[in-house]
């Protein structure tokens, strides 16, 4: 393809597939689709296509393969590593699944739901609730993120502890391959050992192997009892000990165990409307505990009370509160889910989505804190996340200064340097530099250095096999 970008005649051919009413060409209309949510990546594109069916996606990719036109799949545009953002240069066409947003079927007996790849996560949750079932994936962006993107990034969220991430929540897929071929793998079976599991090739592939246009998702019975508590703690070590007690006491009823620092509580109460600190005294650390039971509300209440009593008796808990209503439960979760957004008014923030073995979380955080502050004196570390599954969002806000705006750019310029410090400690602990956000552009180069040569070679072989023309989301995950 000419480096100047697709010719107008070729763009017209793409537009004819979906209809001109479902095409964006004006740069003002395209602008929201060209930038990643944190502003780290901004690309360019001459056109965005909105296919309305799997067949239209197929026709678009067939033409793209034949003409060597790069394609960037985009669902809710809520990704945090630039995987959904086109490159600069104007060659990449964006394929948006926003029109493909149907809930195709819900089967409460088999506990499955079939949805389009463009179905909004919140709509999937509501469709499950309508038949007294639960789809447990829960994200801060659930009102705008879409199932295809959730699958393509193997999204995790706050309920991984009990239900697993998207790989565990999916039974089957429908995928359009880069050649335009359609793979119908919408199987509803929990047991199917007939050859290679092709489904897992596309989950977490970030749109580099094809476009997910449909999915069979697992549903679960709605919990009968549900309770949420917040405990004030001295340290991550005490949080880990409390988590062990919670696991032993509650078993599978423990559906969330989140760790939050004092600075995170201060940020949310300062900047997020309606958020308040529910405990009267200040504490260095906090644990948000979520318990769901299948028999009764009384069981959930008894479990959380017993856990807090054990925590107080063991000297692990300084203070605690149990939500007395559904509204209070939601308020406690809102405080946790707003923590990342609450950092924005505090200036620049260098973020890390990492995971380490659960037992190593306290030592990882202590070592990382020491190294980061040594490199960036005054850095404000706001590390929080899913202690129960080992995923910590190790975020660092810029130091307070007389001119925060002017100093922000200099702080953000050290992103790679700080990443190397934190990721080095993560890897030494046997962890991962990407727990749930993916690789995208942000961690692409780093991936090539931390994975073994045979792993990288296998990934490249898979990419060539599925995408011989190299059109699918180029420049993401793998170094070109």
JSON list of N, CA and C in Angstrom, two decimals, residues 290-327:
[
{"chain": "A", "resi": 290, "resn": "UNK", "atom": "N", "xyz": [-15.65, -8.30, 50.33]},
{"chain": "A", "resi": 290, "resn": "UNK", "atom": "CA", "xyz": [-16.94, -8.57, 49.69]},
{"chain": "A", "resi": 290, "resn": "UNK", "atom": "C", "xyz": [-17.26, -10.06, 49.85]},
{"chain": "A", "resi": 291, "resn": "UNK", "atom": "N", "xyz": [-18.44, -10.34, 50.41]},
{"chain": "A", "resi": 291, "resn": "UNK", "atom": "CA", "xyz": [-18.85, -11.72, 50.66]},
{"chain": "A", "resi": 291, "resn": "UNK", "atom": "C", "xyz": [-20.23, -11.95, 50.03]},
{"chain": "A", "resi": 292, "resn": "UNK", "atom": "N", "xyz": [-20.35, -13.03, 49.26]},
{"chain": "A", "resi": 292, "resn": "UNK", "atom": "CA", "xyz": [-21.62, -13.38, 48.60]},
{"chain": "A", "resi": 292, "resn": "UNK", "atom": "C", "xyz": [-21.95, -14.82, 48.92]},
{"chain": "A", "resi": 293, "resn": "UNK", "atom": "N", "xyz": [-23.19, -15.06, 49.35]},
{"chain": "A", "resi": 293, "resn": "UNK", "atom": "CA", "xyz": [-23.61, -16.42, 49.73]},
{"chain": "A", "resi": 293, "resn": "UNK", "atom": "C", "xyz": [-24.83, -16.86, 48.94]},
{"chain": "A", "resi": 294, "resn": "UNK", "atom": "N", "xyz": [-24.98, -18.16, 48.80]},
{"chain": "A", "resi": 294, "resn": "UNK", "atom": "CA", "xyz": [-26.06, -18.71, 47.98]},
{"chain": "A", "resi": 294, "resn": "UNK", "atom": "C", "xyz": [-27.32, -19.05, 48.78]},
{"chain": "A", "resi": 295, "resn": "UNK", "atom": "N", "xyz": [-27.23, -19.01, 50.12]},
{"chain": "A", "resi": 295, "resn": "UNK", "atom": "CA", "xyz": [-28.40, -19.44, 50.89]},
{"chain": "A", "resi": 295, "resn": "UNK", "atom": "C", "xyz": [-29.20, -18.29, 51.51]},
{"chain": "A", "resi": 296, "resn": "UNK", "atom": "N", "xyz": [-28.51, -17.35, 52.20]},
{"chain": "A", "resi": 296, "resn": "UNK", "atom": "CA", "xyz": [-29.28, -16.30, 52.87]},
{"chain": "A", "resi": 296, "resn": "UNK", "atom": "C", "xyz": [-28.42, -15.09, 53.16]},
{"chain": "A", "resi": 297, "resn": "UNK", "atom": "N", "xyz": [-29.10, -13.96, 53.37]},
{"chain": "A", "resi": 297, "resn": "UNK", "atom": "CA", "xyz": [-28.40, -12.73, 53.76]},
{"chain": "A", "resi": 297, "resn": "UNK", "atom": "C", "xyz": [-27.79, -12.88, 55.15]},
{"chain": "A", "resi": 298, "resn": "UNK", "atom": "N", "xyz": [-28.45, -13.69, 56.00]},
{"chain": "A", "resi": 298, "resn": "UNK", "atom": "CA", "xyz": [-27.95, -13.89, 57.35]},
{"chain": "A", "resi": 298, "resn": "UNK", "atom": "C", "xyz": [-26.58, -14.56, 57.34]},
{"chain": "A", "resi": 299, "resn": "UNK", "atom": "N", "xyz": [-26.39, -15.50, 56.41]},
{"chain": "A", "resi": 299, "resn": "UNK", "atom": "CA", "xyz": [-25.10, -16.19, 56.34]},
{"chain": "A", "resi": 299, "resn": "UNK", "atom": "C", "xyz": [-23.99, -15.21, 55.98]},
{"chain": "A", "resi": 300, "resn": "UNK", "atom": "N", "xyz": [-24.26, -14.33, 55.01]},
{"chain": "A", "resi": 300, "resn": "UNK", "atom": "CA", "xyz": [-23.25, -13.34, 54.62]},
{"chain": "A", "resi": 300, "resn": "UNK", "atom": "C", "xyz": [-22.93, -12.41, 55.79]},
{"chain": "A", "resi": 301, "resn": "UNK", "atom": "N", "xyz": [-23.97, -11.99, 56.51]},
{"chain": "A", "resi": 301, "resn": "UNK", "atom": "CA", "xyz": [-23.76, -11.11, 57.66]},
{"chain": "A", "resi": 301, "resn": "UNK", "atom": "C", "xyz": [-22.94, -11.81, 58.75]},
{"chain": "A", "resi": 302, "resn": "UNK", "atom": "N", "xyz": [-23.27, -13.07, 59.01]},
{"chain": "A", "resi": 302, "resn": "UNK", "atom": "CA", "xyz": [-22.55, -13.82, 60.04]},
{"chain": "A", "resi": 302, "resn": "UNK", "atom": "C", "xyz": [-21.09, -14.00, 59.66]},
{"chain": "A", "resi": 303, "resn": "UNK", "atom": "N", "xyz": [-20.85, -14.29, 58.37]},
{"chain": "A", "resi": 303, "resn": "UNK", "atom": "CA", "xyz": [-19.47, -14.48, 57.91]},
{"chain": "A", "resi": 303, "resn": "UNK", "atom": "C", "xyz": [-18.64, -13.22, 58.09]},
{"chain": "A", "resi": 304, "resn": "UNK", "atom": "N", "xyz": [-19.17, -12.08, 57.67]},
{"chain": "A", "resi": 304, "resn": "UNK", "atom": "CA", "xyz": [-18.38, -10.86, 57.75]},
{"chain": "A", "resi": 304, "resn": "UNK", "atom": "C", "xyz": [-18.16, -10.46, 59.20]},
{"chain": "A", "resi": 305, "resn": "UNK", "atom": "N", "xyz": [-19.15, -10.66, 60.06]},
{"chain": "A", "resi": 305, "resn": "UNK", "atom": "CA", "xyz": [-18.98, -10.35, 61.47]},
{"chain": "A", "resi": 305, "resn": "UNK", "atom": "C", "xyz": [-17.93, -11.25, 62.12]},
{"chain": "A", "resi": 306, "resn": "UNK", "atom": "N", "xyz": [-17.97, -12.53, 61.77]},
{"chain": "A", "resi": 306, "resn": "UNK", "atom": "CA", "xyz": [-16.99, -13.46, 62.33]},
{"chain": "A", "resi": 306, "resn": "UNK", "atom": "C", "xyz": [-15.58, -13.12, 61.87]},
{"chain": "A", "resi": 307, "resn": "UNK", "atom": "N", "xyz": [-15.45, -12.75, 60.61]},
{"chain": "A", "resi": 307, "resn": "UNK", "atom": "CA", "xyz": [-14.13, -12.39, 60.08]},
{"chain": "A", "resi": 307, "resn": "UNK", "atom": "C", "xyz": [-13.58, -11.15, 60.79]},
{"chain": "A", "resi": 308, "resn": "UNK", "atom": "N", "xyz": [-14.41, -10.14, 60.95]},
{"chain": "A", "resi": 308, "resn": "UNK", "atom": "CA", "xyz": [-13.94, -8.93, 61.61]},
{"chain": "A", "resi": 308, "resn": "UNK", "atom": "C", "xyz": [-13.59, -9.20, 63.08]},
{"chain": "A", "resi": 309, "resn": "UNK", "atom": "N", "xyz": [-14.38, -10.04, 63.73]},
{"chain": "A", "resi": 309, "resn": "UNK", "atom": "CA", "xyz": [-14.06, -10.39, 65.12]},
{"chain": "A", "resi": 309, "resn": "UNK", "atom": "C", "xyz": [-12.71, -11.08, 65.21]},
{"chain": "A", "resi": 310, "resn": "UNK", "atom": "N", "xyz": [-12.45, -12.02, 64.29]},
{"chain": "A", "resi": 310, "resn": "UNK", "atom": "CA", "xyz": [-11.15, -12.69, 64.27]},
{"chain": "A", "resi": 310, "resn": "UNK", "atom": "C", "xyz": [-10.02, -11.68, 64.02]},
{"chain": "A", "resi": 311, "resn": "UNK", "atom": "N", "xyz": [-10.27, -10.76, 63.12]},
{"chain": "A", "resi": 311, "resn": "UNK", "atom": "CA", "xyz": [-9.26, -9.76, 62.79]},
{"chain": "A", "resi": 311, "resn": "UNK", "atom": "C", "xyz": [-8.94, -8.85, 63.96]},
{"chain": "A", "resi": 312, "resn": "UNK", "atom": "N", "xyz": [-9.96, -8.44, 64.70]},
{"chain": "A", "resi": 312, "resn": "UNK", "atom": "CA", "xyz": [-9.74, -7.61, 65.88]},
{"chain": "A", "resi": 312, "resn": "UNK", "atom": "C", "xyz": [-8.97, -8.38, 66.95]},
{"chain": "A", "resi": 313, "resn": "UNK", "atom": "N", "xyz": [-9.39, -9.63, 67.18]},
{"chain": "A", "resi": 313, "resn": "UNK", "atom": "CA", "xyz": [-8.76, -10.44, 68.22]},
{"chain": "A", "resi": 313, "resn": "UNK", "atom": "C", "xyz": [-7.29, -10.71, 67.90]},
{"chain": "A", "resi": 314, "resn": "UNK", "atom": "N", "xyz": [-6.96, -10.83, 66.61]},
{"chain": "A", "resi": 314, "resn": "UNK", "atom": "CA", "xyz": [-5.58, -11.11, 66.20]},
{"chain": "A", "resi": 314, "resn": "UNK", "atom": "C", "xyz": [-4.75, -9.84, 66.08]},
{"chain": "A", "resi": 315, "resn": "UNK", "atom": "N", "xyz": [-5.35, -8.71, 66.33]},
{"chain": "A", "resi": 315, "resn": "UNK", "atom": "CA", "xyz": [-4.63, -7.45, 66.24]},
{"chain": "A", "resi": 315, "resn": "UNK", "atom": "C", "xyz": [-4.36, -7.01, 64.81]},
{"chain": "A", "resi": 316, "resn": "UNK", "atom": "N", "xyz": [-5.12, -7.53, 63.86]},
{"chain": "A", "resi": 316, "resn": "UNK", "atom": "CA", "xyz": [-4.91, -7.19, 62.45]},
{"chain": "A", "resi": 316, "resn": "UNK", "atom": "C", "xyz": [-5.74, -5.98, 62.03]},
{"chain": "A", "resi": 317, "resn": "UNK", "atom": "N", "xyz": [-6.87, -5.77, 62.67]},
{"chain": "A", "resi": 317, "resn": "UNK", "atom": "CA", "xyz": [-7.80, -4.70, 62.30]},
{"chain": "A", "resi": 317, "resn": "UNK", "atom": "C", "xyz": [-7.80, -3.62, 63.37]},
{"chain": "A", "resi": 318, "resn": "UNK", "atom": "N", "xyz": [-7.68, -2.37, 62.95]},
{"chain": "A", "resi": 318, "resn": "UNK", "atom": "CA", "xyz": [-7.72, -1.22, 63.87]},
{"chain": "A", "resi": 318, "resn": "UNK", "atom": "C", "xyz": [-9.14, -0.71, 64.05]},
{"chain": "A", "resi": 319, "resn": "UNK", "atom": "N", "xyz": [-9.91, -0.73, 62.97]},
{"chain": "A", "resi": 319, "resn": "UNK", "atom": "CA", "xyz": [-11.31, -0.29, 63.00]},
{"chain": "A", "resi": 319, "resn": "UNK", "atom": "C", "xyz": [-11.99, -0.87, 61.78]},
{"chain": "A", "resi": 320, "resn": "UNK", "atom": "N", "xyz": [-13.31, -0.94, 61.79]},
{"chain": "A", "resi": 320, "resn": "UNK", "atom": "CA", "xyz": [-14.02, -1.51, 60.64]},
{"chain": "A", "resi": 320, "resn": "UNK", "atom": "C", "xyz": [-15.47, -1.03, 60.64]},
{"chain": "A", "resi": 321, "resn": "UNK", "atom": "N", "xyz": [-16.07, -1.11, 59.47]},
{"chain": "A", "resi": 321, "resn": "UNK", "atom": "CA", "xyz": [-17.48, -0.79, 59.32]},
{"chain": "A", "resi": 321, "resn": "UNK", "atom": "C", "xyz": [-18.10, -1.80, 58.36]},
{"chain": "A", "resi": 322, "resn": "UNK", "atom": "N", "xyz": [-19.34, -2.21, 58.66]},
{"chain": "A", "resi": 322, "resn": "UNK", "atom": "CA", "xyz": [-20.10, -3.11, 57.80]},
{"chain": "A", "resi": 322, "resn": "UNK", "atom": "C", "xyz": [-21.22, -2.31, 57.16]},
{"chain": "A", "resi": 323, "resn": "UNK", "atom": "N", "xyz": [-21.37, -2.42, 55.86]},
{"chain": "A", "resi": 323, "resn": "UNK", "atom": "CA", "xyz": [-22.43, -1.69, 55.17]},
{"chain": "A", "resi": 323, "resn": "UNK", "atom": "C", "xyz": [-23.79, -2.13, 55.70]},
{"chain": "A", "resi": 324, "resn": "UNK", "atom": "N", "xyz": [-24.65, -1.16, 55.97]},
{"chain": "A", "resi": 324, "resn": "UNK", "atom": "CA", "xyz": [-25.96, -1.47, 56.54]},
{"chain": "A", "resi": 324, "resn": "UNK", "atom": "C", "xyz": [-27.07, -1.42, 55.49]},
{"chain": "A", "resi": 325, "resn": "UNK", "atom": "N", "xyz": [-26.70, -1.16, 54.23]},
{"chain": "A", "resi": 325, "resn": "UNK", "atom": "CA", "xyz": [-27.70, -1.11, 53.16]},
{"chain": "A", "resi": 325, "resn": "UNK", "atom": "C", "xyz": [-27.01, -1.36, 51.83]},
{"chain": "A", "resi": 326, "resn": "UNK", "atom": "N", "xyz": [-27.80, -1.63, 50.82]},
{"chain": "A", "resi": 326, "resn": "UNK", "atom": "CA", "xyz": [-27.25, -1.80, 49.47]},
{"chain": "A", "resi": 326, "resn": "UNK", "atom": "C", "xyz": [-26.57, -0.51, 49.03]},
{"chain": "A", "resi": 327, "resn": "UNK", "atom": "N", "xyz": [-27.15, 0.63, 49.39]},
{"chain": "A", "resi": 327, "resn": "UNK", "atom": "CA", "xyz": [-26.57, 1.92, 49.02]},
{"chain": "A", "resi": 327, "resn": "UNK", "atom": "C", "xyz": [-25.17, 2.08, 49.63]}
]
